Short mmCIF file of C-alpha atoms and ligand atoms in Angstrom, two decimals:
data_model
loop_
_atom_site.label_atom_id
_atom_site.label_comp_id
_atom_site.label_asym_id
_atom_site.label_seq_id
_atom_site.Cartn_x
_atom_site.Cartn_y
_atom_site.Cartn_z
CA MET A 1 21.34 35.92 -8.35
CA LYS A 2 23.12 32.91 -6.29
CA GLU A 3 26.73 31.97 -7.84
CA TYR A 4 27.16 28.91 -8.14
CA GLN A 5 31.37 27.21 -8.21
CA SER A 6 32.13 23.78 -9.24
CA PHE A 7 33.58 21.64 -6.17
CA ILE A 8 36.94 20.51 -7.05
CA GLY A 9 39.62 17.96 -4.57
CA GLY A 10 37.13 19.93 -1.96
CA GLN A 11 37.59 23.96 -2.48
CA TRP A 12 34.85 25.57 -4.56
CA VAL A 13 36.89 27.26 -8.28
CA GLY A 14 35.01 28.51 -11.08
CA SER A 15 35.39 27.26 -13.69
CA GLN A 16 39.59 27.63 -16.04
CA SER A 17 37.43 29.65 -17.86
CA GLY A 18 35.28 31.53 -16.53
CA LYS A 19 32.45 30.99 -17.94
CA THR A 20 29.03 30.55 -16.17
CA PHE A 21 25.26 29.82 -17.70
CA GLU A 22 21.82 29.94 -16.06
CA SER A 23 20.52 27.32 -14.54
CA ILE A 24 15.94 27.66 -15.16
CA ASN A 25 13.36 27.25 -12.85
CA PRO A 26 11.00 25.36 -14.94
CA ALA A 27 8.16 26.12 -13.21
CA THR A 28 8.52 29.94 -13.70
CA GLY A 29 10.89 30.32 -16.92
CA GLU A 30 13.04 32.01 -14.29
CA ILE A 31 17.06 32.32 -13.62
CA ASN A 32 17.06 30.47 -10.53
CA GLY A 33 21.04 30.35 -10.20
CA ILE A 34 24.58 31.33 -12.10
CA VAL A 35 26.85 28.34 -12.25
CA ALA A 36 30.20 27.78 -14.00
CA GLU A 37 31.05 25.80 -16.68
CA GLY A 38 34.25 23.70 -16.25
CA ASP A 39 35.08 21.82 -19.90
CA GLU A 40 38.48 19.50 -20.11
CA LYS A 41 40.27 21.84 -18.60
CA ASP A 42 37.90 22.12 -15.12
CA VAL A 43 37.26 17.95 -15.54
CA ASP A 44 41.12 17.54 -15.73
CA LEU A 45 41.56 19.25 -12.31
CA ALA A 46 38.52 17.19 -10.98
CA VAL A 47 40.72 14.09 -12.04
CA LYS A 48 43.79 15.11 -10.60
CA ALA A 49 41.92 15.65 -7.45
CA ALA A 50 40.07 12.99 -6.99
CA ARG A 51 43.34 10.23 -8.62
CA LYS A 52 44.99 12.38 -5.59
CA ALA A 53 42.68 11.58 -2.60
CA PHE A 54 42.43 8.27 -4.10
CA GLU A 55 46.04 7.16 -3.54
CA SER A 56 47.48 8.33 -0.94
CA GLY A 57 44.22 10.16 0.80
CA PRO A 58 43.34 9.01 3.79
CA TRP A 59 39.71 7.24 2.02
CA SER A 60 40.47 3.91 0.29
CA SER A 61 43.17 3.04 2.90
CA MET A 62 40.72 3.46 5.89
CA ALA A 63 39.61 0.65 7.77
CA PRO A 64 36.07 -0.50 5.51
CA SER A 65 34.18 -0.21 9.07
CA ASP A 66 35.47 2.86 9.97
CA ARG A 67 34.41 4.40 6.20
CA GLY A 68 30.93 2.67 6.18
CA ARG A 69 30.61 5.46 10.40
CA LEU A 70 30.99 7.86 7.93
CA LEU A 71 29.21 7.33 5.27
CA TYR A 72 26.14 6.44 7.77
CA LYS A 73 27.04 9.74 10.18
CA VAL A 74 26.66 11.63 6.07
CA ALA A 75 23.40 9.75 5.80
CA GLN A 76 21.77 11.82 8.74
CA LYS A 77 22.58 14.58 7.87
CA LEU A 78 21.20 14.65 4.44
CA TRP A 79 18.08 13.07 6.42
CA GLU A 80 17.87 16.64 8.62
CA ASN A 81 18.77 18.14 5.27
CA LEU A 82 15.74 16.32 3.78
CA ASP A 83 13.64 19.98 2.70
CA TYR A 84 16.44 21.53 2.45
CA LEU A 85 17.55 19.36 -0.67
CA ALA A 86 13.52 19.20 -2.07
CA GLU A 87 13.14 22.38 -2.62
CA THR A 88 16.46 22.72 -4.51
CA GLU A 89 15.64 19.59 -6.65
CA SER A 90 12.22 20.77 -7.14
CA ASN A 91 13.35 24.21 -7.82
CA ASP A 92 15.83 22.60 -10.09
CA ASN A 93 13.95 20.36 -12.43
CA GLY A 94 9.99 20.58 -11.81
CA LEU A 95 9.52 17.47 -10.43
CA THR A 96 6.57 18.37 -7.08
CA ILE A 97 8.12 18.42 -3.78
CA ASN A 98 6.23 15.48 -2.94
CA GLU A 99 8.85 13.69 -5.47
CA THR A 100 10.94 13.88 -4.29
CA LYS A 101 10.33 15.16 -0.33
CA MET A 102 8.18 11.83 -0.85
CA ILE A 103 10.05 9.77 -3.05
CA ALA A 104 13.41 10.71 -4.67
CA ILE A 105 15.60 12.49 -1.94
CA PRO A 106 14.38 9.58 1.12
CA ALA A 107 15.17 6.70 -1.90
CA ALA A 108 18.62 8.31 -2.43
CA ILE A 109 19.69 8.58 1.80
CA ASP A 110 18.31 5.09 1.58
CA VAL A 111 20.71 3.56 -0.90
CA LEU A 112 23.46 5.27 0.59
CA GLU A 113 22.32 3.41 3.90
CA PHE A 114 22.19 -0.14 1.77
CA TYR A 115 26.00 0.29 1.31
CA ALA A 116 26.46 1.96 3.92
CA GLY A 117 25.88 -1.58 5.37
CA MET A 118 27.48 -2.24 2.85
CA ALA A 119 31.80 -0.67 3.74
CA ASN A 120 31.25 -3.26 5.84
CA LYS A 121 30.64 -6.70 3.77
CA ILE A 122 32.92 -6.57 1.03
CA GLN A 123 34.80 -10.01 0.45
CA GLY A 124 37.37 -12.28 -1.49
CA ASP A 125 37.37 -15.75 -1.55
CA THR A 126 39.31 -18.61 -0.34
CA LEU A 127 39.52 -20.70 -3.31
CA ALA A 128 40.20 -24.41 -3.36
CA SER A 129 43.64 -25.53 -3.37
CA PRO A 130 46.02 -27.62 -3.24
CA SER A 131 48.33 -27.79 0.38
CA ASN A 132 51.60 -26.58 -1.30
CA ARG A 133 49.94 -22.61 -2.40
CA PHE A 134 46.97 -20.67 -1.26
CA ASN A 135 45.09 -19.23 -3.45
CA PHE A 136 43.35 -15.85 -2.55
CA THR A 137 40.67 -13.18 -4.11
CA LEU A 138 41.12 -9.03 -3.03
CA ARG A 139 37.92 -7.13 -4.56
CA GLU A 140 39.75 -3.64 -4.89
CA PRO A 141 38.09 -0.67 -5.66
CA ILE A 142 38.48 0.64 -9.36
CA GLY A 143 40.34 4.61 -8.48
CA VAL A 144 38.67 7.11 -9.65
CA ILE A 145 35.15 7.58 -11.22
CA GLY A 146 33.56 9.29 -13.88
CA ALA A 147 29.37 9.48 -13.41
CA ILE A 148 27.72 11.79 -15.99
CA VAL A 149 23.45 12.03 -14.85
CA PRO A 150 20.69 13.33 -16.36
CA TRP A 151 18.02 15.56 -14.87
CA ASN A 152 15.09 13.65 -13.40
CA PHE A 153 15.89 12.41 -10.48
CA PRO A 154 19.10 14.47 -10.44
CA ILE A 155 20.52 13.62 -6.07
CA MET A 156 18.57 10.13 -6.30
CA LEU A 157 20.59 8.39 -9.88
CA THR A 158 23.90 10.03 -8.43
CA MET A 159 23.31 8.28 -5.72
CA TRP A 160 22.98 4.95 -7.25
CA LYS A 161 26.36 5.41 -8.36
CA LEU A 162 27.96 7.45 -5.24
CA ALA A 163 26.75 5.14 -2.39
CA PRO A 164 28.36 2.25 -4.15
CA ALA A 165 31.51 4.11 -5.25
CA LEU A 166 31.86 5.17 -1.83
CA ALA A 167 31.52 2.62 0.10
CA ALA A 168 33.66 0.62 -2.27
CA GLY A 169 37.00 2.87 -1.36
CA ASN A 170 36.95 5.21 -4.84
CA THR A 171 36.92 8.78 -5.61
CA ILE A 172 34.62 10.26 -7.96
CA VAL A 173 33.60 13.10 -10.63
CA ILE A 174 30.68 14.06 -10.71
CA LYS A 175 29.13 15.20 -14.21
CA PRO A 176 25.24 16.98 -13.50
CA ALA A 177 23.13 17.39 -16.36
CA GLU A 178 23.38 21.24 -17.35
CA GLN A 179 19.46 21.61 -16.63
CA THR A 180 19.85 20.24 -13.53
CA PRO A 181 23.26 21.93 -11.73
CA ILE A 182 22.79 22.62 -8.73
CA SER A 183 21.05 19.91 -6.58
CA ILE A 184 24.19 17.54 -6.89
CA LEU A 185 26.86 20.72 -5.80
CA GLU A 186 24.02 20.76 -2.75
CA LEU A 187 24.65 17.71 -1.54
CA ALA A 188 28.45 17.51 -1.91
CA ARG A 189 28.66 20.37 0.03
CA LEU A 190 26.95 18.58 2.66
CA MET A 191 29.14 15.87 2.49
CA GLN A 192 31.60 17.67 3.14
CA GLU A 193 30.68 19.14 6.19
CA ALA A 194 29.61 15.69 7.28
CA GLY A 195 32.85 14.87 6.60
CA ILE A 196 33.63 13.07 3.56
CA PRO A 197 38.03 13.84 2.75
CA ASP A 198 38.13 16.68 0.08
CA GLY A 199 39.00 14.81 -3.50
CA VAL A 200 36.75 12.14 -2.81
CA ILE A 201 34.16 14.22 -4.75
CA ASN A 202 34.55 15.80 -6.83
CA VAL A 203 31.63 18.87 -9.25
CA VAL A 204 31.92 19.19 -12.80
CA ASN A 205 28.52 21.63 -14.34
CA GLY A 206 28.83 21.74 -17.91
CA ARG A 207 27.69 21.12 -21.12
CA GLY A 208 27.76 17.01 -22.69
CA SER A 209 29.32 18.30 -25.09
CA SER A 210 32.65 19.21 -22.59
CA ALA A 211 32.27 18.46 -20.42
CA GLY A 212 30.49 14.99 -19.97
CA ALA A 213 32.85 14.26 -23.21
CA ALA A 214 36.15 14.83 -21.47
CA LEU A 215 35.15 12.70 -18.72
CA SER A 216 34.23 10.12 -20.41
CA SER A 217 37.37 10.29 -22.23
CA HIS A 218 40.06 11.06 -20.03
CA SER A 219 42.81 8.53 -19.43
CA ASP A 220 42.77 7.62 -16.09
CA VAL A 221 39.39 8.17 -15.26
CA ASP A 222 39.38 4.62 -14.29
CA LYS A 223 35.39 3.39 -15.28
CA ILE A 224 32.49 5.54 -16.44
CA ALA A 225 29.15 4.48 -15.34
CA PHE A 226 26.11 6.75 -16.85
CA THR A 227 22.71 7.52 -16.98
CA GLY A 228 20.78 9.18 -19.66
CA SER A 229 20.23 8.39 -23.56
CA THR A 230 20.51 6.31 -25.34
CA ALA A 231 22.28 7.99 -28.60
CA THR A 232 23.85 9.65 -25.17
CA GLY A 233 25.30 6.10 -24.09
CA LYS A 234 26.62 4.55 -27.84
CA LEU A 235 28.76 8.53 -27.16
CA ILE A 236 30.40 7.75 -23.77
CA MET A 237 31.20 3.48 -25.15
CA ARG A 238 32.50 5.49 -27.89
CA ALA A 239 34.53 7.66 -26.20
CA ALA A 240 35.48 5.02 -23.47
CA SER A 241 37.01 2.83 -25.57
CA ASN A 242 39.38 4.40 -26.32
CA ASN A 243 41.43 3.68 -22.67
CA LEU A 244 39.15 0.04 -23.03
CA ARG A 245 37.03 1.29 -19.54
CA PRO A 246 34.78 -0.01 -18.30
CA VAL A 247 30.69 1.74 -18.15
CA SER A 248 27.85 0.89 -16.97
CA LEU A 249 24.95 2.51 -19.33
CA GLU A 250 21.30 3.00 -17.56
CA LEU A 251 19.80 4.31 -21.05
CA GLY A 252 16.05 5.02 -21.95
CA GLY A 253 13.34 2.97 -22.66
CA LYS A 254 10.01 1.85 -23.65
CA SER A 255 8.46 -0.32 -21.28
CA PRO A 256 5.28 -1.65 -21.97
CA ASN A 257 2.40 -2.55 -18.92
CA ILE A 258 -0.05 -4.98 -19.65
CA VAL A 259 -3.41 -4.85 -18.62
CA PHE A 260 -5.17 -8.43 -18.09
CA GLU A 261 -8.42 -9.09 -18.47
CA ASP A 262 -8.53 -11.17 -14.44
CA ALA A 263 -6.87 -7.43 -13.02
CA ASP A 264 -8.48 -5.52 -10.40
CA ILE A 265 -8.93 -3.03 -13.43
CA GLU A 266 -9.26 -0.25 -10.18
CA GLU A 267 -5.68 -1.17 -9.02
CA ALA A 268 -5.12 -1.23 -12.08
CA VAL A 269 -6.20 1.80 -13.11
CA ASN A 270 -4.02 3.81 -10.49
CA GLY A 271 -0.27 1.64 -10.30
CA SER A 272 -0.59 2.49 -14.45
CA LEU A 273 -1.58 6.31 -14.04
CA PHE A 274 2.08 6.49 -11.73
CA GLY A 275 2.94 4.67 -14.00
CA ILE A 276 3.48 7.03 -16.57
CA TYR A 277 2.57 10.24 -14.76
CA PHE A 278 5.39 9.99 -11.88
CA ALA A 279 8.08 12.75 -12.17
CA GLN A 280 6.23 14.86 -15.64
CA GLY A 281 6.40 11.13 -17.36
CA GLN A 282 10.14 11.32 -17.43
CA VAL A 283 11.62 8.20 -16.41
CA CYS A 284 13.80 6.36 -17.98
CA ALA A 285 10.99 2.68 -16.64
CA ALA A 286 7.67 4.36 -17.74
CA GLY A 287 5.00 2.89 -18.72
CA SER A 288 4.75 4.01 -21.82
CA ARG A 289 2.59 1.43 -23.83
CA LEU A 290 0.28 0.48 -21.71
CA PHE A 291 -1.45 -3.18 -23.54
CA VAL A 292 -4.83 -3.87 -22.29
CA GLN A 293 -6.59 -6.21 -23.48
CA LYS A 294 -9.91 -5.61 -25.74
CA SER A 295 -12.39 -7.61 -23.55
CA ILE A 296 -11.59 -5.04 -20.85
CA TYR A 297 -10.52 -2.49 -23.72
CA ASP A 298 -13.21 0.06 -23.75
CA ASN A 299 -13.70 0.13 -19.69
CA PHE A 300 -10.21 0.62 -19.13
CA ILE A 301 -9.71 3.10 -21.20
CA ASP A 302 -12.55 4.87 -19.80
CA ARG A 303 -12.06 4.72 -15.98
CA PHE A 304 -8.04 6.07 -17.17
CA VAL A 305 -8.78 9.51 -19.05
CA SER A 306 -11.38 10.08 -16.27
CA LYS A 307 -8.53 9.81 -13.73
CA VAL A 308 -6.26 12.01 -15.69
CA GLU A 309 -8.11 15.05 -15.91
CA SER A 310 -8.41 15.29 -12.70
CA ILE A 311 -4.95 15.31 -12.55
CA ARG A 312 -4.15 18.62 -10.83
CA VAL A 313 -0.51 20.33 -12.57
CA GLY A 314 0.91 23.47 -11.16
CA ASN A 315 3.10 25.26 -8.78
CA PRO A 316 5.51 22.32 -7.32
CA LEU A 317 5.57 23.46 -4.48
CA ASP A 318 3.00 23.37 -3.47
CA PRO A 319 2.05 19.66 -1.40
CA SER A 320 -1.52 19.99 -3.37
CA THR A 321 0.22 19.72 -7.19
CA GLN A 322 0.07 16.37 -9.07
CA MET A 323 2.23 17.32 -12.15
CA GLY A 324 4.38 20.42 -11.79
CA PRO A 325 6.64 21.52 -15.31
CA GLN A 326 8.85 19.53 -17.71
CA VAL A 327 12.52 20.28 -17.08
CA SER A 328 13.01 22.23 -20.68
CA GLU A 329 11.56 24.15 -23.12
CA GLN A 330 13.12 21.48 -25.05
CA GLN A 331 12.08 18.53 -23.75
CA LEU A 332 8.52 20.43 -24.10
CA ASN A 333 9.08 20.17 -27.69
CA VAL A 334 10.38 16.96 -28.00
CA ILE A 335 7.17 16.69 -26.74
CA GLU A 336 4.68 18.29 -29.12
CA ARG A 337 6.64 16.89 -31.77
CA TYR A 338 6.04 13.55 -30.97
CA VAL A 339 2.39 13.85 -29.92
CA GLN A 340 1.92 15.59 -33.66
CA ILE A 341 3.23 12.47 -34.82
CA GLY A 342 0.71 10.34 -33.02
CA GLN A 343 -1.95 12.21 -34.40
CA ASP A 344 0.27 12.28 -38.39
CA GLU A 345 0.22 8.41 -37.74
CA GLY A 346 -3.38 7.94 -36.75
CA ALA A 347 -3.21 7.37 -33.21
CA LYS A 348 -6.26 8.63 -31.39
CA LEU A 349 -5.44 11.33 -29.33
CA VAL A 350 -7.79 11.31 -26.61
CA THR A 351 -6.94 12.94 -23.46
CA GLY A 352 -4.21 15.61 -23.87
CA GLY A 353 -1.90 16.90 -26.13
CA ARG A 354 -1.38 20.85 -25.74
CA ARG A 355 1.23 22.52 -23.44
CA ASN A 356 -0.63 23.91 -20.10
CA GLN A 357 -0.54 28.09 -20.55
CA SER A 358 -2.46 29.26 -17.51
CA LEU A 359 0.74 29.26 -15.16
CA GLY A 360 2.42 31.33 -16.27
CA GLY A 361 6.08 30.62 -18.07
CA GLY A 362 6.67 27.46 -16.75
CA PHE A 363 7.31 24.77 -18.99
CA PHE A 364 3.83 22.86 -18.64
CA TYR A 365 1.95 20.10 -20.36
CA THR A 366 -1.44 18.34 -20.01
CA PRO A 367 -1.48 14.82 -19.46
CA THR A 368 -1.75 13.01 -22.59
CA VAL A 369 -3.71 9.96 -23.52
CA PHE A 370 -3.24 8.23 -26.91
CA THR A 371 -5.75 5.23 -27.48
CA ASP A 372 -5.45 2.25 -30.86
CA VAL A 373 -2.58 2.96 -30.70
CA SER A 374 -0.83 -0.02 -32.79
CA ASN A 375 3.22 -1.24 -31.51
CA ASP A 376 4.64 -0.15 -34.96
CA MET A 377 4.04 3.37 -34.68
CA THR A 378 6.29 6.26 -33.83
CA ILE A 379 4.37 6.70 -30.09
CA ALA A 380 5.01 3.52 -29.78
CA LYS A 381 8.24 2.64 -30.19
CA GLU A 382 9.88 6.62 -28.73
CA GLU A 383 10.80 6.67 -25.90
CA ILE A 384 9.31 10.17 -25.60
CA PHE A 385 10.28 10.77 -21.60
CA GLY A 386 6.79 12.99 -21.36
CA PRO A 387 3.48 12.44 -19.67
CA VAL A 388 2.55 10.73 -23.05
CA VAL A 389 1.13 6.78 -22.87
CA SER A 390 0.12 4.64 -26.17
CA ILE A 391 -2.56 2.07 -25.45
CA ILE A 392 -2.64 -1.03 -27.09
CA PRO A 393 -4.86 -3.62 -27.52
CA PHE A 394 -3.68 -7.57 -26.75
CA THR A 395 -5.56 -11.31 -26.56
CA ASP A 396 -4.47 -12.73 -25.24
CA GLU A 397 -0.75 -13.76 -23.81
CA GLU A 398 1.39 -15.14 -26.29
CA ASP A 399 0.19 -11.37 -27.82
CA ALA A 400 0.75 -9.67 -25.25
CA LEU A 401 4.71 -11.02 -24.78
CA SER A 402 5.65 -10.46 -28.96
CA LYS A 403 4.56 -7.26 -28.47
CA ALA A 404 5.87 -5.71 -25.21
CA ASN A 405 9.70 -8.07 -26.49
CA ASN A 406 9.27 -6.06 -29.47
CA THR A 407 11.43 -2.89 -29.17
CA ILE A 408 14.77 -1.73 -29.22
CA TYR A 409 14.39 -1.87 -25.16
CA GLY A 410 14.49 -2.97 -22.13
CA LEU A 411 14.33 -1.24 -19.43
CA ALA A 412 11.36 -2.67 -17.74
CA SER A 413 8.41 -4.05 -17.80
CA GLY A 414 5.00 -4.52 -15.81
CA VAL A 415 2.28 -7.24 -15.24
CA TRP A 416 -1.73 -7.19 -14.32
CA THR A 417 -3.18 -10.04 -13.27
CA ASN A 418 -4.41 -11.78 -10.81
CA ASP A 419 -3.24 -16.20 -12.31
CA LEU A 420 -0.43 -16.77 -10.16
CA SER A 421 1.07 -19.08 -12.51
CA ARG A 422 0.31 -16.26 -15.57
CA SER A 423 2.43 -13.85 -13.86
CA LEU A 424 5.56 -16.01 -13.20
CA ARG A 425 5.42 -16.67 -17.56
CA MET A 426 5.23 -12.87 -18.14
CA ALA A 427 7.67 -12.30 -15.62
CA ARG A 428 10.18 -15.35 -17.47
CA GLY A 429 8.96 -13.87 -20.82
CA LEU A 430 9.44 -10.06 -20.76
CA ASN A 431 12.83 -9.26 -21.92
CA ALA A 432 13.67 -6.95 -19.05
CA GLY A 433 15.71 -5.57 -16.50
CA THR A 434 12.52 -5.27 -14.31
CA VAL A 435 9.22 -6.92 -14.10
CA TYR A 436 6.28 -4.97 -12.42
CA VAL A 437 3.93 -7.64 -10.60
CA ASN A 438 0.47 -6.43 -10.13
CA THR A 439 1.78 -2.66 -9.23
CA TYR A 440 4.77 -0.26 -10.95
CA SER A 441 7.01 1.69 -11.01
CA MET A 442 9.15 1.00 -7.55
CA LEU A 443 12.41 0.88 -6.63
CA ASP A 444 13.75 -0.77 -3.15
CA SER A 445 18.10 -0.44 -2.40
CA THR A 446 18.36 -4.16 -2.22
CA ALA A 447 17.05 -5.17 -6.02
CA PRO A 448 19.52 -4.73 -8.48
CA PHE A 449 17.96 -2.36 -11.14
CA GLY A 450 18.78 -1.48 -15.28
CA GLY A 451 18.45 -2.89 -18.44
CA ASN A 452 19.02 -5.05 -21.90
CA LYS A 453 19.27 -4.29 -25.13
CA GLN A 454 19.78 -0.42 -25.97
CA SER A 455 18.43 0.52 -22.50
CA GLY A 456 22.49 -0.92 -22.13
CA PHE A 457 23.78 -3.21 -19.81
CA GLY A 458 25.48 -3.43 -16.07
CA ARG A 459 22.87 -3.38 -13.01
CA GLU A 460 22.48 -1.03 -10.62
CA LEU A 461 21.75 -1.40 -6.98
CA GLY A 462 20.62 -3.79 -4.83
CA ILE A 463 24.58 -5.89 -3.38
CA GLU A 464 25.58 -7.55 -7.33
CA ALA A 465 26.15 -2.59 -8.09
CA LEU A 466 29.34 -3.72 -5.91
CA ASN A 467 30.58 -5.39 -8.65
CA MET A 468 30.80 -2.58 -10.79
CA TYR A 469 33.24 -0.42 -7.81
CA THR A 470 35.58 -2.77 -7.20
CA LYS A 471 37.85 -5.91 -8.87
CA THR A 472 39.40 -8.81 -8.29
CA LYS A 473 42.76 -9.45 -8.03
CA HIS A 474 43.88 -12.72 -6.87
CA VAL A 475 47.05 -13.50 -4.99
CA TRP A 476 48.35 -16.43 -5.51
CA VAL A 477 51.07 -17.60 -2.81
CA ASP A 478 53.39 -20.99 -3.42
CA LEU A 479 53.92 -22.93 0.03
CA SER A 480 56.07 -25.68 -2.13
CA LYS A 481 59.36 -26.69 0.42
CA GLU A 482 60.50 -27.27 -3.61
CA LYS A 483 59.74 -24.10 -5.47
CA LEU A 484 59.32 -24.23 -9.40
CA ASN A 485 62.34 -24.84 -11.24
CA TRP A 486 61.54 -25.34 -14.83
CA TYR A 487 64.76 -24.41 -16.86
CA GLY A 488 66.32 -26.98 -13.97
CA PHE A 489 69.19 -24.01 -13.04
P1 NAI B 501 21.38 13.16 -22.45
O1 NAI B 501 21.71 11.08 -22.08
O2 NAI B 501 22.16 13.52 -23.67
O3 NAI B 501 21.74 13.78 -21.15
C1 NAI B 501 22.64 12.41 -19.81
C2 NAI B 501 23.29 13.75 -19.42
O4 NAI B 501 24.59 13.50 -20.11
C3 NAI B 501 24.00 14.57 -19.62
O5 NAI B 501 24.54 14.93 -18.41
C4 NAI B 501 24.40 15.94 -20.48
O6 NAI B 501 25.25 17.10 -19.82
C5 NAI B 501 25.59 14.41 -20.75
N1 NAI B 501 25.95 14.32 -21.90
C6 NAI B 501 25.40 14.87 -23.17
N2 NAI B 501 26.01 14.75 -24.38
C7 NAI B 501 27.13 14.11 -24.21
C8 NAI B 501 28.79 13.58 -24.54
N3 NAI B 501 28.48 13.46 -25.94
N4 NAI B 501 29.45 13.05 -23.92
C9 NAI B 501 29.19 13.17 -21.84
N5 NAI B 501 28.31 13.72 -21.98
C10 NAI B 501 27.05 14.11 -22.63
O7 NAI B 501 20.59 13.42 -22.34
P2 NAI B 501 18.79 14.69 -22.74
O8 NAI B 501 20.23 15.19 -23.93
O9 NAI B 501 19.39 15.72 -21.51
O10 NAI B 501 17.68 14.33 -23.41
C11 NAI B 501 17.59 13.95 -24.13
C12 NAI B 501 16.04 12.25 -24.48
O11 NAI B 501 17.76 11.18 -22.95
C13 NAI B 501 15.45 13.15 -23.17
O12 NAI B 501 14.23 13.28 -24.34
C14 NAI B 501 14.45 11.44 -22.55
O13 NAI B 501 14.51 10.77 -24.12
C15 NAI B 501 16.05 10.41 -22.35
N6 NAI B 501 16.64 10.17 -21.36
C16 NAI B 501 16.94 9.98 -20.31
C17 NAI B 501 16.98 9.20 -18.45
C18 NAI B 501 17.18 7.58 -18.28
O14 NAI B 501 16.52 8.29 -17.50
N7 NAI B 501 16.69 7.07 -18.74
C19 NAI B 501 17.43 10.95 -18.78
C20 NAI B 501 17.76 12.16 -18.80
C21 NAI B 501 17.10 12.17 -20.38
MG1 MG B 502 21.14 15.44 -25.30
#
């Protein structure tokens, strides 16, 4: 059995308490590895190591071009280990090997390359000032970043924080999710091998309520970056408020995906399938409320459901598998509870709605479709985070917009139409951080990603994210020959 320790100050160390926990492979229910379980004490050691590396290490004082060059070298190392990282992540969380190898890991490395290129493009301003003074701004790293990340895309969602943080000269402590402790440790190991100095990246596994809480309330962490549930986001914001530390929160969603009668129906069906079933529905931006215009409602559902029923569920490491297991037994239970509530509240269960027992001890569920859902049902309001779509009919643009925006969330949204003006009216009207037109769930390193309302705040990716990992310092230089003497002394 493989054992994993915490990664602190460039060293592999056991937990201070000596405690460990088992990491389960969701495809088999078997133990994947034994992992050191960190708590407050381990987090404190990691923060100290990150502080030391920030204050005295070579990282924050390195020439920005050198830092960028080193990050490119790290990215090259990750490309060389793409297959290994993809398999490790698939074993950790059950994503199919196609999802990790073709999407999640390459997207993560692309993000690293994007910010490697940004390292020497972080610049302040020379301000408009009179001839007797000189005012300029410096953009400086913030310091020690605390990153708390979830289990659905561990490496990618870590990289969204790690890459801009490192490019700007910060150091970081990462707390992975308890369900997926291994892939981020392997990422850190490879990054160290490629030359990242000790203490710049630290990884401590452990429970959210101990290690996570300790990191978010630590007085020597300068900024908290979190991706996960809205409920935990609120706890993190509260914890960070003790030290008044800035937080960025990328939380849950109940994103509307809207199909108009003038759309290409075949394309809309295919894109909407990806929008909800990609990563077994464990996507914060998932198009889990699928709005279909009444005039095409029956036709759309027929075509959608017949494709849903032919999705191949199975061993995530088999390249012909289209859907793997859910991440944990606990998530399976959540899904089952919501499917029951959906039926109790009168939605029509058209397909799925049960575990897939034929695949051994793994946490497999059958892709599920509810139709005749109304926007006020629980399954249209709450995030299920599984392969369950709620199809809701609508009449016209106004009806679609008012239903789509009637949610506590505001992460993503989709519009399928061949009417250019309509797509842009909808793009303006939708209250969400992202609007997809004639596609769904696409990401790009250049494109800011984040939510409105209870989906959080702050934008990851793109040039914009660098603002979350730098702070502005204004320098005022008095050039005048006659200096200020207000008191006339
Ligand atoms: P969670 O939000 O509780 O966990 C995410 C991370 O936060 C993990 O690293 C966890 O250890 C940490 N955490 C938990 N409690 C904490 C605390 N008090 N202080 C600091 N850190 C803490 O998510 P969980 O429980 O795994 O899943 C529950 C639901 O959350 C899912 O069903 C889904 O709806 C949503 N979720 C959303 C994600 C997204 O990408 N927006 C990702 C994962 C879950
Ligand atoms: Mg939780």
